[in-house]
Structures are given as C-alpha cells and as structure tokens.
Amino acid sequence: MKKVLFVVLSIALIALGLSACQSAPEGPQIEVSGVWGRPSPMTAGNGATYFLIENTGSEDDRLINATSNVSEVVELHDMTMDDGVMKMFHVEEGYVIPAGGSVELKPGGKHVMFIGLFEKLEVGQVVTVELEFEKSGKMTVESEIREE
Ligand SMILES: [Cu+2]
C-alpha cells in the first residue's frame, strides 16, 4: 500500500515539474504595441500605420488582415528594392509572427496601408484599426497620428 502511494506521489510530482517547465502559454500569445502613423495631408490619398507585434506563446501565428473605416481599402504591405528604387507590394499571405518572436512594422518596411482615405489624417487624430490573426482572432488597436 505504501509503495503504491509512493508511486502515485512520484508521478504527480513529475507531472507538476513538467508543467512548470513549460513557461510559454499554449498556443500563440499575441501583443501589439506602439501603434502610430504619419499625418496624411490629402483627402483621397494614402496613409499607413506601424506597430510591433510580439508572440510570447508556444505556437506561430499570422496577421492575415487589417480593416479600418478611414479608407476604402486596407492592405498589408512590405517594401522591396527594385532597380535601386524602393517599391511597396501587397503581402497577400500576411505576416508570420513566430513563437517567441516579433515582427515590427515601420517606415521603409512592413506597414498597414490605407488606400483612398475618406479624410486627411492629422496630428493628434486616433485611427481605429481591426487586426485579424489566423489563430488569435480579431484585435482592435488605436493608431496615434504623429510626425515621428
Ligand atoms: Cu504600402
């Protein structure tokens, strides 16, 4: 009887130890911070927003879509060098956010693009953007319009 109890206790302790080792939460764990964008002086022009996406979880995730009511179209973009000229392109598959890693959207790199703004974006304005992740689902963030 004592031996059985010992074995059961040992198994319980091992299980406890194992679960304590897995510090990262199961699945993806997405955090978005530092959301901002530059002012855009022209109505019917374009704008962009930038932010940092961190994944502290144990599984990759993917930003697959962004929507906002400030423009007709919202797309996930990236930049590339083409014949010495920086050009942007639509990243249709979205951005993979690796487990334990991060992806930074910034000027000259990845950005959420607002195409065909309904009104100009001015300093101090806040733009609401809804982000959609493949596994973590939808998340609403506020983009602060400022110069830098
Ligand atoms: Cu763009």
Coordinates of C-alpha atoms and ligand atoms in Angstrom, one line a residue:
M1 CA 0.0 0.0 0.0
K2 CA 2.8 2.4 0.9
K3 CA 4.6 1.6 -2.3
V4 CA 1.6 2.3 -4.4
L5 CA 1.1 5.7 -2.7
F6 CA 4.8 6.5 -3.3
V7 CA 4.5 5.7 -7.0
V8 CA 1.3 7.8 -7.3
L9 CA 3.0 10.7 -5.5
S10 CA 6.1 10.4 -7.7
I11 CA 4.0 10.6 -10.9
A12 CA 2.2 13.6 -9.5
L13 CA 5.4 15.4 -8.7
I14 CA 6.9 14.6 -12.2
A15 CA 3.8 15.9 -13.9
L16 CA 3.9 19.1 -11.8
G17 CA 7.6 19.5 -12.6
L18 CA 6.9 19.1 -16.3
S19 CA 4.1 21.6 -16.4
A20 CA 6.3 24.1 -14.5
C21 CA 9.0 23.8 -17.2
Q22 CA 6.6 25.0 -19.9
S23 CA 6.7 28.7 -19.1
A24 CA 5.3 29.8 -22.5
P25 CA 1.5 29.6 -22.6
E26 CA 0.0 27.1 -25.0
G27 CA -0.8 28.3 -28.5
P28 CA 0.1 31.8 -29.8
Q29 CA 0.1 34.8 -27.4
I30 CA -0.1 38.0 -29.4
E31 CA 0.6 41.5 -28.1
V32 CA 0.5 44.7 -30.2
S33 CA 2.2 47.9 -29.0
G34 CA 3.4 51.3 -30.2
V35 CA 0.7 51.8 -32.8
W36 CA 1.2 55.0 -34.8
G37 CA 1.1 56.6 -38.3
R38 CA 2.2 59.8 -40.0
P39 CA -0.2 62.5 -41.0
S40 CA -1.6 62.4 -44.5
P41 CA -2.4 65.8 -45.9
M42 CA -4.5 64.8 -48.9
T43 CA -8.1 63.5 -48.9
A44 CA -8.3 60.5 -51.2
G45 CA -4.6 60.0 -50.6
N46 CA -2.9 57.1 -48.8
G47 CA -1.8 56.6 -45.3
A48 CA -0.1 53.9 -43.2
T49 CA 0.2 52.6 -39.7
Y50 CA 3.1 50.9 -37.9
F51 CA 3.4 48.8 -34.7
L52 CA 5.2 46.0 -33.0
I53 CA 3.7 42.5 -32.8
E54 CA 5.1 40.2 -30.2
N55 CA 4.3 36.5 -29.8
T56 CA 5.2 35.2 -26.3
G57 CA 3.3 31.9 -26.9
S58 CA 4.4 28.5 -28.0
E59 CA 2.9 28.5 -31.5
D60 CA 3.4 30.6 -34.6
D61 CA 0.5 32.9 -35.6
R62 CA -0.1 35.0 -38.7
L63 CA -1.5 38.5 -39.2
I64 CA -3.8 37.9 -42.1
N65 CA -5.9 41.0 -42.4
A66 CA -6.5 44.6 -41.3
T67 CA -9.6 46.7 -41.6
S68 CA -10.4 50.4 -40.8
N69 CA -13.1 52.8 -41.6
V70 CA -10.7 55.6 -42.6
S71 CA -10.1 54.3 -46.1
E72 CA -11.7 52.4 -48.9
V73 CA -9.1 49.7 -48.9
V74 CA -6.7 48.4 -46.2
E75 CA -3.8 46.1 -47.1
L76 CA -0.8 44.5 -45.5
H77 CA 2.3 45.8 -47.4
D78 CA 6.1 45.4 -47.4
M79 CA 8.9 47.2 -49.2
T80 CA 11.5 45.9 -51.7
M81 CA 14.4 47.3 -53.7
D82 CA 13.7 47.2 -57.4
D83 CA 16.4 48.6 -59.7
G84 CA 17.6 51.0 -57.0
V85 CA 14.0 52.2 -56.3
M86 CA 12.1 51.3 -53.1
K87 CA 8.7 49.9 -54.1
M88 CA 5.9 48.6 -51.9
F89 CA 3.9 45.4 -52.5
H90 CA 0.8 43.8 -51.1
V91 CA 1.7 40.8 -48.9
E92 CA -1.4 38.6 -49.5
E93 CA -0.3 35.7 -47.3
G94 CA 0.1 38.2 -44.3
Y95 CA 3.0 38.3 -41.8
V96 CA 4.0 35.2 -39.8
I97 CA 4.6 36.0 -36.1
P98 CA 6.9 33.2 -34.9
A99 CA 6.5 31.7 -31.4
G100 CA 8.8 33.6 -29.1
G101 CA 9.5 36.2 -31.8
S102 CA 8.3 39.5 -33.1
V103 CA 7.6 41.4 -36.3
E104 CA 8.0 45.2 -36.5
L105 CA 6.1 47.3 -38.9
K106 CA 8.0 50.6 -39.5
P107 CA 8.7 53.3 -42.1
G108 CA 10.7 51.7 -45.0
G109 CA 9.4 48.2 -44.2
K110 CA 6.2 46.4 -43.4
H111 CA 3.1 48.6 -42.9
V112 CA -0.6 48.5 -42.9
M113 CA -1.6 50.6 -45.9
F114 CA -4.7 52.8 -46.1
I115 CA -5.6 53.3 -49.8
G116 CA -8.1 56.0 -50.7
L117 CA -8.5 57.9 -47.4
F118 CA -12.0 59.3 -46.8
E119 CA -10.5 62.2 -45.0
K120 CA -7.0 63.5 -44.3
L121 CA -5.1 62.2 -41.2
E122 CA -4.0 65.0 -38.9
V123 CA -1.6 65.0 -35.9
G124 CA -3.4 64.1 -32.7
Q125 CA -6.0 62.1 -34.5
V126 CA -6.6 58.4 -33.5
V127 CA -7.4 55.8 -36.1
T128 CA -9.1 52.6 -35.1
V129 CA -7.7 49.5 -36.8
E130 CA -9.0 46.0 -36.5
L131 CA -6.3 43.3 -36.9
E132 CA -7.1 39.7 -37.7
F133 CA -4.8 36.9 -36.7
E134 CA -5.2 33.4 -38.1
K135 CA -5.3 31.7 -34.6
S136 CA -5.7 34.6 -32.1
G137 CA -8.6 36.1 -33.9
K138 CA -9.5 39.8 -34.1
M139 CA -8.0 42.6 -32.1
T140 CA -8.8 46.3 -32.2
V141 CA -5.9 48.8 -31.8
E142 CA -5.7 52.6 -31.9
S143 CA -3.2 54.3 -34.1
E144 CA -1.9 57.7 -33.0
I145 CA -1.2 60.1 -35.8
R146 CA 2.1 61.9 -35.2
E147 CA 5.1 63.2 -37.2
E148 CA 7.6 60.6 -36.0
Ligands
CU1 CU 2.0 50.5 -48.8

